[in-house]
Amino acid sequence: MDTNQAQLFARLQELRKQIQYHNYRYYVLNEPVISDYEYDQLYAELVKIEREHPEWITPDSPTQRVGGVVAEKFEKVQHPVPILSLSNAFSKEEVLEWFERIAKLDERVRNADFIVEPKIDGLTVVLHYHEGVFVQGATRGDGSVGEDVTANLRTIKALPLRIPISPLSRVKAPRSLVVRGEVFITIKDFEELNRRLEERGEKTYLNPRNTASGSLRQLDPRVTAMRPLTLLTYDIVQTDDDPPKTQSELLERLYDLGFPVVESRYCANLDEVFEAYEEYLRRRDELGYEADGIVIKINDLSLFEQLGVVGKDPRGAIAFKYPAREVSTRLLDIGVNVGRTGVLTPYAILSPVEIGGVIVKQATLHNFDFIAEKDIRIGDVVMVKRAGDVIPYVIGPIVDLRDGDEQVFVPPTRCPVCDQPVEHIEGEVAWYCVNAACPAQVVRNLEHFVSRSAMDIVGVGVNLVEQFVQAGLVNDAADLYRLRKEDLLRLEGFAEKKAENVLQAIANSKNRPLARLIVGLGIRGVGEVVANELARQFKSMDSLMSATVEQLQSIEGIGPNTAQAIVDWFRQPRNQELLEKLRAVGVWPVEGGGPSEKAKSIFAGMTFVVTGTLQRFTREQVKEFIERHGGKVTDSVSKRTNFVIVGENPGSKLAKAQALGVPILDEAKFLEMAEGEDALINSSH
Ligand code: IVH
């Protein structure tokens, strides 16, 4: 290595350390010390060096979280020691009984102290580190043999790929370490995920735990990477260092190594345990994730060991469960909400019932298929669950309690808000109101129009949009551009300066490229990638407006549903009116429009190889498309190739890719990926 190379290599190592540290600040401590932008810069610099020197890439590099191959099945993993479960207590009395039982076995229990932790409602994972590097991760399975989900676990940003996380650590990683933790999804992330799915007319998930479990057991790690999984650890299963003496020392050691660690409370005796229980129960919703109880653990780990195991449960710990948050109540009626994209979502109107201290009157019914599948009828007594702060949801009917008066629910054929006919799309679960003038949709559409991925009107958010609509100043996106200073000054909270800033921000957005305006229209199925393609192909709103279904469908990546949705959208008189108004106020970009910043990074740091003839692109075009989105196209397949795109009559590159286990995409999959989650391949947080 010459001096330059050595310097570059040193820089690479420095970047990895820094990125690792900032990941830790962000995902583990929730206290970032740099902006996303600065983080992205560091990440991009690392990607660049690794691209120039693929031989320097190591599995613990922060760029290597999502990679790998689609598995056919999960390999089995023998756990080093049995991965135990916990016995449950449902009352103070049962906890006291447990205490007496073990105190009789060992008198030291009477003076024992305890650690209390929330019982996270997720999935146990067993994480193996060798020389500080994460080498394997498994599910619990039956407690002695689990499944190898290493590739999926690597995608979880809270999981350290290398320990300790420098430069913080006071401790060194043992040569070999096995850690136990829980993988789960926070309530906020769960709801955000469902909101996105709902907008796209896709099936939503029923609860955070099922989502986490389904996501961790995906055979394709790229799918797992799109799900907001996170991790907390609480046990050292095996270490070749001196084992910790107490549970508090154990948790501290995990923390020092850089693991995300479950919160805990030290309790000097059982009375303090009961106090801790009351407090955790009170603050149950503040945790941010679902906890179904607390775990009480004897702090002294040698005593814990000596107490032994009954069946699969250690005697030295017990789960003290919270009261269930599932209750039965009568389903009085089924209401229907209308979202931004016009998706109709059914919700249950319930006979009010208390669940965990909160009066619940409504609960989600997910979608119309769910109602049919569960055969939920109006008048049924249904089970309802409220977990954490998740929107309460109906689990299903109690069929035995039917008296024959229950009514089968018939989904509406007209929008409950604007009374226009609703539409169903083959293959989707959702029903839509396609009338953009539907009042329920106006505010949400405007919110979308001003958002960052669309016209990016800085400083105009949900609240202002609502204020404008309520004041009758704005009914559609074009009205924003007609706002006058005197209009704004009449609104609450507006002074001279603010009014000027808002008007300036709106005026600035007039120059956004065509693609952004297309995104802003909020046509179903048209996200940033499709919008970029439409802008590129049609070059102006005028020609896009007159596109036929056939023309649109001939564009790869646009299926019959999206093509039809686009044509339908332009056919709606209300939308035509909106476009005329936009033209009149000068929001009418014509040029192709560059890709948005986000779209640019979709393939950031990824290397593609193309083989065979593609239908949609020439070789030059596909190269240009990938590069425009931050990726790179090379000629030969190597281990460093992220994806091989295969067209008709592929050459030997396909066989090579298969031999090396490089993921293979056909053209449709490739476009789907381009259109899919930015989070998948995005370098940013
Ligand atoms: S300790 C010997 N601590 O609850 C160690 N488990 O019902 C036994 N769980 O399978 C487990 N949070 O998946 C422990 N703070 C916590 C936990 C926890 C959640 C889960 C774990 C276990 C299940 C037992």
PDB file of C-alpha atoms and ligand atoms in Angstrom, residues 84-86 88 117-124 140 180 182 234-235 262 295 297 304 314 319, ligand 1:
ATOM      1  CA  LEU A  84     -35.529 -20.642  28.887  1.00  0.00           C
ATOM      2  CA  SER A  85     -39.004 -19.257  29.143  1.00  0.00           C
ATOM      3  CA  LEU A  86     -40.751 -17.735  32.185  1.00  0.00           C
ATOM      4  CA  ASN A  88     -46.410 -16.266  34.811  1.00  0.00           C
ATOM      5  CA  GLU A 117     -37.679  -5.080  33.691  1.00  0.00           C
ATOM      6  CA  PRO A 118     -40.597  -4.553  31.332  1.00  0.00           C
ATOM      7  CA  LYS A 119     -41.647  -7.747  29.605  1.00  0.00           C
ATOM      8  CA  ILE A 120     -41.342  -6.738  25.976  1.00  0.00           C
ATOM      9  CA  ASP A 121     -43.965  -8.293  23.748  1.00  0.00           C
ATOM     10  CA  GLY A 122     -41.716  -9.298  20.886  1.00  0.00           C
ATOM     11  CA  LEU A 123     -39.613 -12.259  19.818  1.00  0.00           C
ATOM     12  CA  THR A 124     -36.599 -13.689  21.578  1.00  0.00           C
ATOM     13  CA  ARG A 140     -35.704 -19.142  20.146  1.00  0.00           C
ATOM     14  CA  ARG A 180     -30.287 -12.667  24.384  1.00  0.00           C
ATOM     15  CA  GLU A 182     -36.132  -9.180  22.117  1.00  0.00           C
ATOM     16  CA  TYR A 234     -31.504  -8.305  28.650  1.00  0.00           C
ATOM     17  CA  ASP A 235     -29.365 -11.396  29.101  1.00  0.00           C
ATOM     18  CA  VAL A 262     -33.993  -2.906  28.322  1.00  0.00           C
ATOM     19  CA  VAL A 295     -40.156  -9.589  34.630  1.00  0.00           C
ATOM     20  CA  LYS A 297     -35.450 -11.379  38.408  1.00  0.00           C
ATOM     21  CA  PHE A 304     -30.509 -17.533  40.363  1.00  0.00           C
ATOM     22  CA  PRO A 314     -36.056 -20.741  35.693  1.00  0.00           C
ATOM     23  CA  ALA A 319     -43.317 -12.683  34.683  1.00  0.00           C
TER      24      ALA A 319
HETATM   25  S1  IVH B   1     -35.919 -13.078  30.786  1.00  0.00           S
HETATM   26  C1  IVH B   1     -33.967 -16.821  31.928  1.00  0.00           C
HETATM   27  N1  IVH B   1     -36.547 -10.581  30.367  1.00  0.00           N
HETATM   28  O1  IVH B   1     -40.721 -13.145  27.678  1.00  0.00           O
HETATM   29  C2  IVH B   1     -34.395 -15.630  31.155  1.00  0.00           C
HETATM   30  N2  IVH B   1     -37.642 -12.232  29.073  1.00  0.00           N
HETATM   31  O2  IVH B   1     -42.520 -15.298  28.636  1.00  0.00           O
HETATM   32  C3  IVH B   1     -35.808 -15.704  30.758  1.00  0.00           C
HETATM   33  N3  IVH B   1     -39.233 -11.310  27.466  1.00  0.00           N
HETATM   34  O3  IVH B   1     -39.205 -15.873  26.097  1.00  0.00           O
HETATM   35  C4  IVH B   1     -36.278 -14.547  29.974  1.00  0.00           C
HETATM   36  N4  IVH B   1     -38.907  -9.206  27.949  1.00  0.00           N
HETATM   37  O4  IVH B   1     -38.997 -13.607  24.971  1.00  0.00           O
HETATM   38  C5  IVH B   1     -36.766 -11.851  30.010  1.00  0.00           C
HETATM   39  N5  IVH B   1     -37.001  -8.311  30.117  1.00  0.00           N
HETATM   40  C6  IVH B   1     -37.199  -9.585  29.756  1.00  0.00           C
HETATM   41  C7  IVH B   1     -38.106  -9.928  28.752  1.00  0.00           C
HETATM   42  C8  IVH B   1     -38.310 -11.266  28.438  1.00  0.00           C
HETATM   43  C9  IVH B   1     -39.564 -10.041  27.194  1.00  0.00           C
HETATM   44  C10 IVH B   1     -39.836 -12.488  26.815  1.00  0.00           C
HETATM   45  C11 IVH B   1     -38.852 -13.509  26.367  1.00  0.00           C
HETATM   46  C12 IVH B   1     -39.312 -14.797  26.986  1.00  0.00           C
HETATM   47  C13 IVH B   1     -40.730 -14.500  27.327  1.00  0.00           C
HETATM   48  C14 IVH B   1     -41.163 -15.370  28.465  1.00  0.00           C
END
